Short mmCIF file of C-alpha atoms and ligand atoms in Angstrom, two decimals:
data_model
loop_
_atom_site.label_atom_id
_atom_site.label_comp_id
_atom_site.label_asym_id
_atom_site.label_seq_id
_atom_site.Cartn_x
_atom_site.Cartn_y
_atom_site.Cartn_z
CA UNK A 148 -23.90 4.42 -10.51
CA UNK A 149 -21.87 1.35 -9.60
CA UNK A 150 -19.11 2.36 -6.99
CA UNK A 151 -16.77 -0.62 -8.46
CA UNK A 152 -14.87 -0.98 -12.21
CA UNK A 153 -14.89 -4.44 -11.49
CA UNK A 154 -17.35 -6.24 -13.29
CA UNK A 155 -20.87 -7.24 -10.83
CA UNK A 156 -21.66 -10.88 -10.36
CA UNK A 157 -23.27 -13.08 -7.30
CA UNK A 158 -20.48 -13.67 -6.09
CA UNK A 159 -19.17 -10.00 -5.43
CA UNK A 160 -19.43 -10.02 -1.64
CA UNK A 161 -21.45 -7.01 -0.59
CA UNK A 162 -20.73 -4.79 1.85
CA UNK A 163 -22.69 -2.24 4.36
CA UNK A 164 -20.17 0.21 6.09
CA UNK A 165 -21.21 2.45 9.50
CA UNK A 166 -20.11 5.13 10.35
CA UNK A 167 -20.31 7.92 12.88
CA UNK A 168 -17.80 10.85 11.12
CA UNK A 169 -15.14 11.83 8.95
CA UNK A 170 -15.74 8.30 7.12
CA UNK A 171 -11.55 7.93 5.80
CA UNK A 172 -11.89 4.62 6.99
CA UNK A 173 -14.81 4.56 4.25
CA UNK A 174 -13.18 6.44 1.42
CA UNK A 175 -9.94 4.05 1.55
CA UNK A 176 -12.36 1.47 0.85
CA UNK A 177 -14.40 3.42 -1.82
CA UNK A 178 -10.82 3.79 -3.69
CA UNK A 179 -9.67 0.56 -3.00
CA UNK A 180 -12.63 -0.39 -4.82
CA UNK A 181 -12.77 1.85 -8.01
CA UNK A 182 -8.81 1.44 -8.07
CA UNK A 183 -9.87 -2.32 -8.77
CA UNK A 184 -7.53 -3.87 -5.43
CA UNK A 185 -10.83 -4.91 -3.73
CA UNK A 186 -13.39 -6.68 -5.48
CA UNK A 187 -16.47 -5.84 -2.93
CA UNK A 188 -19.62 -3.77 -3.92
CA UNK A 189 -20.38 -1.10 -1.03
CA UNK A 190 -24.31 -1.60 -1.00
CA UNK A 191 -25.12 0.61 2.27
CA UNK A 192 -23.34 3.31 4.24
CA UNK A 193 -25.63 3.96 7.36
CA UNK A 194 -24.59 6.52 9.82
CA UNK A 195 -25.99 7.69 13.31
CA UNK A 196 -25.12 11.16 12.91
CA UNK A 197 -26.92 12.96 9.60
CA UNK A 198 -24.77 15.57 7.71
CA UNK A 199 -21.49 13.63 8.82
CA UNK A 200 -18.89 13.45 6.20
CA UNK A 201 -18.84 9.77 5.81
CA UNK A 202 -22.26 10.69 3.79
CA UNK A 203 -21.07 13.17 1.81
CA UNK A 204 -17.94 10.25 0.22
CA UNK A 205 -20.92 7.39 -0.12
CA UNK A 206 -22.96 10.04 -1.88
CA UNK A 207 -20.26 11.35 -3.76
CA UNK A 208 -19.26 7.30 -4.65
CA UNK A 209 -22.85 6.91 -5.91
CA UNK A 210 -23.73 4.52 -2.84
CA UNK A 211 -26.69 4.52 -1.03
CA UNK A 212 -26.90 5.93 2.62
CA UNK A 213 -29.48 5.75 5.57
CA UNK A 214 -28.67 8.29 8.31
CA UNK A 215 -31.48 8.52 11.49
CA UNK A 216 -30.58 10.70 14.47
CA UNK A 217 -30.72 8.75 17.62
CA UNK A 218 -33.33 10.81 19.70
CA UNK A 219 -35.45 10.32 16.84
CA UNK A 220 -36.32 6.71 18.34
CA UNK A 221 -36.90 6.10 22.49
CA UNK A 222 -34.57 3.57 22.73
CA UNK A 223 -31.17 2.15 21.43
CA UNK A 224 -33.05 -0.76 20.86
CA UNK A 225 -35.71 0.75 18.24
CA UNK A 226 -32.97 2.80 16.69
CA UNK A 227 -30.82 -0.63 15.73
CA UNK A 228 -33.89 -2.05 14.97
CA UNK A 229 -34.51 0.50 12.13
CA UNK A 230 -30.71 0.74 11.67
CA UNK A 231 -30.86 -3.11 11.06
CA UNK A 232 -33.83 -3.59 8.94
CA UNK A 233 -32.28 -1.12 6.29
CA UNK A 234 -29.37 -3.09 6.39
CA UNK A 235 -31.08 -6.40 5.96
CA UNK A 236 -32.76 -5.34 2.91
CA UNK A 237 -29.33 -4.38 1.32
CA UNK A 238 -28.41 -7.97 2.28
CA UNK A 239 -24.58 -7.46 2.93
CA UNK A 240 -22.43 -10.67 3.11
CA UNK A 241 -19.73 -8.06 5.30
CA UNK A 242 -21.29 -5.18 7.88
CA UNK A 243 -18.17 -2.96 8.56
CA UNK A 244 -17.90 -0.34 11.59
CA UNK A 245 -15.61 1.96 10.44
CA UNK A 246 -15.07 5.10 12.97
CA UNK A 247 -18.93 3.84 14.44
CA UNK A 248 -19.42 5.27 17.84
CA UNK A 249 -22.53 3.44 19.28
CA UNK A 250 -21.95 0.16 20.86
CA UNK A 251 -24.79 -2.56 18.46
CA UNK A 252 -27.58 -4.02 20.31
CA UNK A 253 -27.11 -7.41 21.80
CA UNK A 254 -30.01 -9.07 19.03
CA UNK A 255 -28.05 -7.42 16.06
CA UNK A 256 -24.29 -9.10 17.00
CA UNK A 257 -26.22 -12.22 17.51
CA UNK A 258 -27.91 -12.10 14.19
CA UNK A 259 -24.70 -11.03 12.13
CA UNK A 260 -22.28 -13.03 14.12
CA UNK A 261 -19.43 -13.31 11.74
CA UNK A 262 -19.78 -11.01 9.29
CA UNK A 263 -19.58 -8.04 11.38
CA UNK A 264 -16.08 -6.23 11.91
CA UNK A 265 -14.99 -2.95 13.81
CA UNK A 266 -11.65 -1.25 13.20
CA UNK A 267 -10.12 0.04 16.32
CA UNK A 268 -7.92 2.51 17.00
CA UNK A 269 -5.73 0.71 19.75
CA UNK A 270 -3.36 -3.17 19.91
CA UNK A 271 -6.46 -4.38 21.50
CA UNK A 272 -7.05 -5.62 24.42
CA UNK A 273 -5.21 -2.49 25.20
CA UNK A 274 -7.60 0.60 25.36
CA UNK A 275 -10.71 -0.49 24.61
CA UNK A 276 -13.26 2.41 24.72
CA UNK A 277 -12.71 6.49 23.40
CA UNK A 278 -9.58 8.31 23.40
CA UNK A 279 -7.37 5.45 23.04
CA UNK A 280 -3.91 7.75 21.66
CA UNK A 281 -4.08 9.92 24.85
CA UNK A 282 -4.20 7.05 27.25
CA UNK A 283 -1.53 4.88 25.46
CA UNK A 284 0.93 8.40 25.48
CA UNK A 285 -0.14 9.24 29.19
CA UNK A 286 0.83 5.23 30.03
CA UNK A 287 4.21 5.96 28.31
CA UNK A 288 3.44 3.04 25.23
CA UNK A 289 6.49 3.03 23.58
CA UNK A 290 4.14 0.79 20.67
CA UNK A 291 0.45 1.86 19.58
CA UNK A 292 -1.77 0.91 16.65
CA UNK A 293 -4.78 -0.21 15.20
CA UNK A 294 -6.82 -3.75 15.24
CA UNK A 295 -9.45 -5.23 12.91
CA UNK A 296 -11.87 -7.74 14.99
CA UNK A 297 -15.30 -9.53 14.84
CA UNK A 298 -17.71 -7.88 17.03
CA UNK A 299 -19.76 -9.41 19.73
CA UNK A 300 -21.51 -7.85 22.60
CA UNK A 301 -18.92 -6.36 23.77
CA UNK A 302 -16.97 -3.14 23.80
CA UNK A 303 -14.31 -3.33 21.28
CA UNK A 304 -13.61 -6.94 22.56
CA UNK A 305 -14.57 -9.64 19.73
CA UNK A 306 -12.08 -11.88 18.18
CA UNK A 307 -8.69 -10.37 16.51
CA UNK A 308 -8.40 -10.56 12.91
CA UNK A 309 -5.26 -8.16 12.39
CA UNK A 310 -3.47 -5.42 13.76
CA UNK A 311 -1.12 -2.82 12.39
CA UNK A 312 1.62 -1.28 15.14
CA UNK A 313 3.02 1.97 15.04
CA UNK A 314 5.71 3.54 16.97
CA UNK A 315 4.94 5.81 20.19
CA UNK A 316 7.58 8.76 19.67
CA UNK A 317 8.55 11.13 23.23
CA UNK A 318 7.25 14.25 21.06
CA UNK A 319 3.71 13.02 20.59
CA UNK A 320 0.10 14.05 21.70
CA UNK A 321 -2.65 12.87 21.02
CA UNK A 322 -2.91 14.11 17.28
CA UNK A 323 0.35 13.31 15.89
CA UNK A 324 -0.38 9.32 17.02
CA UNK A 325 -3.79 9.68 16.32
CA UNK A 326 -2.72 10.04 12.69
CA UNK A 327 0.17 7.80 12.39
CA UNK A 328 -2.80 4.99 13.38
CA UNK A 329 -4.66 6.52 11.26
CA UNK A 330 -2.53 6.28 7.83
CA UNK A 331 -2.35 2.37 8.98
CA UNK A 332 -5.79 2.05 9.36
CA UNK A 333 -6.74 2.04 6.13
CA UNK A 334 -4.34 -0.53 4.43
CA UNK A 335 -5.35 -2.94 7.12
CA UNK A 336 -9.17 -2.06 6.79
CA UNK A 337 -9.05 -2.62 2.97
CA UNK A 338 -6.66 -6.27 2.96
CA UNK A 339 -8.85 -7.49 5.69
CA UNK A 340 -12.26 -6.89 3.88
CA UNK A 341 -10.18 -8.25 0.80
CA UNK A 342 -9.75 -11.59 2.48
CA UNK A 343 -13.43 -11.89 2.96
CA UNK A 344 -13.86 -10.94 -0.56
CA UNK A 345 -12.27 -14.07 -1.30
CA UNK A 346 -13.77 -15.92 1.24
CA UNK A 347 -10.41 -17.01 3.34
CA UNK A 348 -11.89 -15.58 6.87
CA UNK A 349 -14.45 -16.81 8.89
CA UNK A 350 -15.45 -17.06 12.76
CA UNK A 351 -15.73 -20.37 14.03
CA UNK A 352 -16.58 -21.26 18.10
CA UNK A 353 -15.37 -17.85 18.82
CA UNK A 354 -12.15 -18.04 16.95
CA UNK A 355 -11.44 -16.60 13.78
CA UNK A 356 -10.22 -18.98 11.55
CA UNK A 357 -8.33 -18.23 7.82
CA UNK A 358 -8.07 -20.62 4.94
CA UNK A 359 -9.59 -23.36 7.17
CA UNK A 360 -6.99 -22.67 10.48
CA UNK A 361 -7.58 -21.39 13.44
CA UNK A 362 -5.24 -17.88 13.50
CA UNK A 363 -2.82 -18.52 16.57
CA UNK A 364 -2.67 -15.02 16.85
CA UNK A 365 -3.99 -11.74 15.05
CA UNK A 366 -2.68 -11.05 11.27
CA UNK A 367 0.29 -8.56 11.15
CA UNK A 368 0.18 -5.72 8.99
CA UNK A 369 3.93 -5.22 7.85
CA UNK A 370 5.67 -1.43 6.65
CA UNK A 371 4.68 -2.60 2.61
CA UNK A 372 1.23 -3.12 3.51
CA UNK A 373 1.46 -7.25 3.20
CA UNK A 374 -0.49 -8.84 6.06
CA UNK A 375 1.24 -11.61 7.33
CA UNK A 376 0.70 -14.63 10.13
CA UNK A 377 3.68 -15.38 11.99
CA UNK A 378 6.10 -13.47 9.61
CA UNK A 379 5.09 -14.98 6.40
CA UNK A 380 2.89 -12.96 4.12
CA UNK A 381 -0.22 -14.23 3.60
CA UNK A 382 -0.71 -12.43 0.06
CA UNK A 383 -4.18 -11.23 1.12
C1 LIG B 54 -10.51 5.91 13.40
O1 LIG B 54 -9.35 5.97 14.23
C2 LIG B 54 -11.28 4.65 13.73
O2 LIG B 54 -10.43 3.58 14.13
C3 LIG B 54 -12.11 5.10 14.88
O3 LIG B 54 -12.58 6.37 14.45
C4 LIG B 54 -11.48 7.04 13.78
C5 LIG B 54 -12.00 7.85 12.60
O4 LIG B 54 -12.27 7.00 11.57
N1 LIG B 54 -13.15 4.17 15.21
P1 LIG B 54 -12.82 7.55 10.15
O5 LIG B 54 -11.84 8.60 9.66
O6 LIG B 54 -14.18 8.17 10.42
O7 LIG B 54 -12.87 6.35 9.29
#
């Protein structure tokens, strides 16, 4: 069963999605799909961590899944390598990490340089890494949020597509931020992967660039859900 109303043709970009566990990252892009806003086709959703619930929405979508347990393989190498071949023969134009927890093998960013993104749960650079709400409440961020970037080598440190940024109340823990990022997570997730769909973003030496410009500075998501560059919506 198709997992998109929209009509298939060549040029529906296909998409592979990892992830690692509760996959809402995934579903807002399952409904964004069958709602008709996003015109990708979810090919793939490969996870490191079998029985996770980000299967149990691709299965329920009707999308294929590939889920290997990482002790299964002696090294991180051979488990990206048999990660990566099922995803090559899905042949994604987009690979998104959505709530992915391993850091990808050097020889897989290289070969998918530019059409592999990561949501994060942090205004990178700020808290790169894990527990990213904790250490922006314990730093007493009076801003937190959630960014959308390319991803190279490195931890959680690839060129910025967009961010969303949420306020840092005196009340919160960990929780309570964790899910105000959360709920803005998924609108930026599902415009971002909407501008690839129509082919406005790419990486170019490093930098992303959108509709043929280099971004001076990561996309904005704004309270109505409208990204924007520099204040002016950039009806994505
Ligand atoms: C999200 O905050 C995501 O940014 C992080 O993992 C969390 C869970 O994501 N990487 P999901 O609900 O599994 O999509």
């Amino acid at each position: 069963m198709a997992n998109s109303t929209a009509p298939q043709d060549d040029a529906t970009l296909r998409v592979a999605v990892l992830a690692s566990g509760t996959g809402s990252n995934l579903q807002a892009l399952i409904d964004a799909v069958a709602a008709g806003m996003l015109r990708v086709r979810i090919v793939l959703v490969c996870s490191d961590r079998p029985g996770c619930q980000a299967l149990a929405r691709a299965q329920a979508a009707g999308i294929a899944t590939w889920a290997r347990a990482p002790r299964e393989f002696a090294s991180r190498a051979l488990f990206d390598e048999s990660l990566f071949s099922a995803i090559a023969d899905v042949q994604p134009g987009l690979i998104v990490c959505a709530g992915y927890l391993r850091l990808i093998s050097p020889f897989a960013v290289a070969r998918h340089a530019g059409r592999m993104i990561n949501i994060h749960p942090s205004l990178l650079p700020a808290y790169p890494g894990l527990d990213t709400h904790a250490r922006a409440i314990a730093d007493g961020a009076t801003s937190h949020g959630a960014s959308v970037h390319f991803v190279n080598a490195a931890l959680d440190a690839g060129p910025l597509i967009a961010q969303a940024r949420v306020p840092v109340y005196r009340g919160d823990d960990a929780p309570t931020l964790g899910a105000r990022v959360l709920a803005r997570e998924h609108p930026l997730l599902v415009r971002v992967v909407g501008l690839f769909a129509n082919r406005r973003l790419r990486l170019r030496d490093d930098a992303v660039w959108l509709d043929q410009q280099p971004l001076p500075q990561p996309l904005q998501l704004r309270d109505d859900d409208t990204l924007t560059l520099s204040g002016t919506p950039i009806d994505a």
